[in-house]
Coordinates of C-alpha atoms in Angstrom, one line a residue:
M531 CA 151.6 122.9 227.7
N532 CA 151.4 120.7 224.6
L533 CA 154.4 118.3 224.8
N534 CA 153.6 116.7 221.4
F535 CA 153.8 120.2 219.8
L536 CA 157.3 120.7 221.2
I537 CA 158.6 117.3 220.1
L538 CA 157.1 117.7 216.6
G539 CA 158.7 121.2 216.5
I540 CA 162.1 119.8 217.3
F541 CA 161.7 117.1 214.7
D542 CA 160.7 119.7 212.1
I543 CA 163.8 121.8 213.0
V544 CA 166.1 118.9 212.7
R545 CA 164.7 117.5 209.5
D546 CA 164.3 120.7 207.5
L547 CA 167.5 122.0 206.1
S548 CA 165.9 125.3 204.9
L549 CA 167.2 128.2 206.9
E550 CA 163.9 130.1 206.4
Q551 CA 161.8 127.1 207.5
F552 CA 164.2 126.6 210.5
F553 CA 163.5 130.1 211.9
S554 CA 159.8 129.8 211.0
V555 CA 159.4 126.7 213.1
L556 CA 161.7 127.9 215.8
I557 CA 159.6 131.1 216.2
K558 CA 156.4 129.1 216.4
V559 CA 157.8 126.9 219.1
I560 CA 159.2 129.9 221.0
R561 CA 155.7 131.4 221.1
V562 CA 154.4 128.3 222.9
Y563 CA 157.2 128.0 225.4
P564 CA 158.7 131.6 225.8
W565 CA 160.1 131.1 229.3
L566 CA 161.8 127.8 228.3
F567 CA 163.5 129.5 225.3
L568 CA 164.4 132.5 227.3
I569 CA 166.4 130.3 229.6
I570 CA 167.9 128.4 226.6
G571 CA 168.8 131.6 224.9
V572 CA 170.5 133.0 227.9
L573 CA 172.4 129.8 228.5
Y574 CA 173.5 129.8 224.8
C575 CA 174.6 133.5 225.1
F576 CA 176.9 132.9 228.1
F577 CA 177.7 129.2 228.1
G578 CA 177.2 128.2 224.4
K579 CA 180.5 126.6 223.9
E580 CA 180.0 124.5 227.0
I581 CA 176.5 123.2 226.0
F582 CA 176.8 123.2 222.2
D583 CA 177.9 119.6 222.0
K584 CA 175.4 118.4 224.6
I585 CA 172.5 120.2 222.9
N586 CA 173.5 118.7 219.5
F587 CA 173.8 115.2 221.1
I588 CA 170.3 115.6 222.6
I589 CA 168.7 116.9 219.4
G590 CA 170.3 114.1 217.4
G591 CA 169.2 111.6 219.9
V592 CA 165.6 112.8 219.8
F593 CA 165.7 112.7 216.0
G594 CA 167.0 109.1 216.2
L595 CA 164.1 108.2 218.6
G596 CA 161.7 109.6 216.1
L597 CA 163.0 107.4 213.3
A598 CA 163.1 104.4 215.6
F599 CA 159.5 104.8 216.6
E600 CA 158.5 104.3 213.0
V601 CA 159.8 100.7 212.9
L602 CA 159.0 99.6 216.5
Y603 CA 155.7 98.0 215.4
L604 CA 157.8 95.4 213.4
L605 CA 159.6 94.2 216.6
P606 CA 157.9 91.5 218.6
R607 CA 159.4 92.0 222.1
V608 CA 159.5 95.0 224.5
F609 CA 163.1 94.3 225.4
I610 CA 164.2 94.5 221.7
Q611 CA 162.1 97.7 221.3
I612 CA 163.9 99.4 224.2
L613 CA 167.2 98.3 223.0
I614 CA 166.6 99.6 219.5
L615 CA 165.4 103.0 221.0
L616 CA 168.6 103.2 223.1
I617 CA 170.8 102.4 220.2
A618 CA 169.0 104.8 217.9
F619 CA 169.3 107.6 220.5
L620 CA 173.0 107.0 221.2
T621 CA 173.9 106.6 217.5
A622 CA 172.0 109.6 216.2
G623 CA 173.2 111.7 219.1
F624 CA 176.9 110.8 218.4
I625 CA 176.5 111.6 214.8
A626 CA 174.9 115.0 215.6
F627 CA 177.7 115.6 218.1
L628 CA 180.4 115.0 215.4
A629 CA 178.4 116.6 212.5
P630 CA 179.5 120.3 212.9
Y631 CA 183.1 119.4 213.3
L632 CA 183.0 117.0 210.4
L633 CA 181.3 119.6 208.2
A634 CA 183.9 122.2 209.1
G635 CA 186.7 119.7 208.4
F636 CA 185.1 118.7 205.1
V637 CA 184.8 122.3 203.9
G638 CA 188.4 123.0 204.8
F639 CA 189.6 119.7 203.2
M640 CA 187.8 120.5 199.9
F641 CA 189.2 124.1 199.9
G642 CA 192.7 122.8 200.5
V643 CA 192.4 120.1 197.8
G644 CA 190.9 122.6 195.4
L645 CA 193.9 124.9 195.6
L646 CA 196.2 122.3 193.9
N647 CA 194.0 119.7 192.4
P648 CA 194.5 118.2 189.8
L649 CA 198.0 119.4 189.2
Y650 CA 199.7 117.8 192.3
M651 CA 197.2 115.3 193.7
D652 CA 199.4 113.9 196.5
L653 CA 200.3 117.4 197.7
A654 CA 196.7 118.4 197.3
L655 CA 195.5 115.7 199.7
V656 CA 198.1 116.8 202.3
L657 CA 197.1 120.4 202.0
G658 CA 193.4 119.3 202.3
V659 CA 194.1 117.6 205.6
I660 CA 196.0 120.7 206.9
F661 CA 193.1 123.0 205.9
A662 CA 190.6 120.5 207.5
A663 CA 192.5 120.8 210.8
I664 CA 192.6 124.6 210.5
A665 CA 188.9 124.8 209.7
I666 CA 188.1 122.7 212.8
L667 CA 190.2 124.9 215.0
L668 CA 188.7 128.0 213.5
F669 CA 185.2 126.6 214.1
Y670 CA 186.1 126.0 217.7
F671 CA 187.5 129.5 218.0
F672 CA 184.4 131.1 216.6
L673 CA 182.0 128.9 218.6
P674 CA 181.6 131.4 221.4
M675 CA 180.5 134.1 219.0
S676 CA 178.2 132.0 216.9
T677 CA 176.5 130.5 220.0
A678 CA 176.2 134.0 221.5
L679 CA 174.5 135.1 218.3
V680 CA 172.1 132.2 218.3
G681 CA 171.3 132.8 222.0
S682 CA 170.8 136.5 221.5
I683 CA 168.4 135.8 218.6
I684 CA 166.3 133.4 220.7
V685 CA 166.1 135.9 223.6
G686 CA 165.3 138.7 221.2
E687 CA 162.4 136.7 219.7
V688 CA 161.0 136.1 223.2
F689 CA 161.2 139.8 223.9
L690 CA 159.6 140.6 220.5
L691 CA 156.7 138.3 221.4
W692 CA 156.3 140.1 224.7
T693 CA 156.8 143.7 223.6
G694 CA 156.1 143.7 219.9
S695 CA 159.0 146.1 219.4
T696 CA 161.4 145.5 216.6
V697 CA 163.8 148.1 217.9
F698 CA 163.9 146.3 221.3
L699 CA 164.5 143.0 219.4
L700 CA 167.5 144.4 217.5
A701 CA 168.9 146.1 220.6
T702 CA 168.6 142.9 222.6
I703 CA 170.4 140.9 219.9
V704 CA 173.2 143.4 219.6
V705 CA 173.8 143.9 223.3
L706 CA 173.5 140.2 224.3
F707 CA 175.7 139.1 221.3
I708 CA 178.5 141.5 222.4
I709 CA 178.3 140.7 226.1
G710 CA 177.9 137.0 225.6
S711 CA 180.7 136.8 223.1
M712 CA 183.1 138.7 225.3
F713 CA 182.1 136.6 228.3
Q714 CA 182.7 133.3 226.5
I715 CA 185.9 134.4 224.9
L716 CA 187.3 135.6 228.3
E717 CA 186.2 132.3 229.8
L718 CA 188.0 130.4 227.0
S719 CA 191.1 132.5 227.3
S720 CA 191.3 132.1 231.0
A721 CA 190.8 128.3 230.6
V722 CA 193.6 128.1 228.1
T723 CA 195.9 130.3 230.2
E724 CA 195.2 128.1 233.3
E725 CA 195.9 125.0 231.3
F726 CA 199.3 126.3 230.1
T727 CA 200.1 127.5 233.6
S728 CA 199.4 124.1 235.1
E729 CA 201.4 122.3 232.4
G730 CA 204.4 124.7 233.0

């Protein structure tokens, strides 16, 4: 297996903001590592909300390492190089961890501000903060379904590679999306119920 291809594929996915390019690179990497992505897809289908933040942190950290490697030759000592790599990994990972929530909050904030701005600026800012909080909560609420969808697409692409059947691809995506979403939502509901019960 070509590890460099996998790493470069991850860098391309992270750097490229085009949705079309994202899926193009993802499919190429899946074809090289079908079993790996089959496992990742299944995990995302049934445990997406649990691993979403961890995966984001790791992808961000890898991206940070890629950027850090480009300036390592400027640093004279190995200790400083290792320290820079560690800082780059943790910093980029933390940013990637927060990014989806910040983006959801930003969209909600701009929507809330846009409802009243520029008529009542003070009230618009308050409304923006409220909508930002609502957007983050909704993002967390829909996370099981969105991760189940991503996971089902990944598994479907692996099966498409093996079978060549588009019908089987679509059936896999639909079935896994429904089952994965229901499983995660039930897990989330039971966790919330258990938390309320323990507090009561």
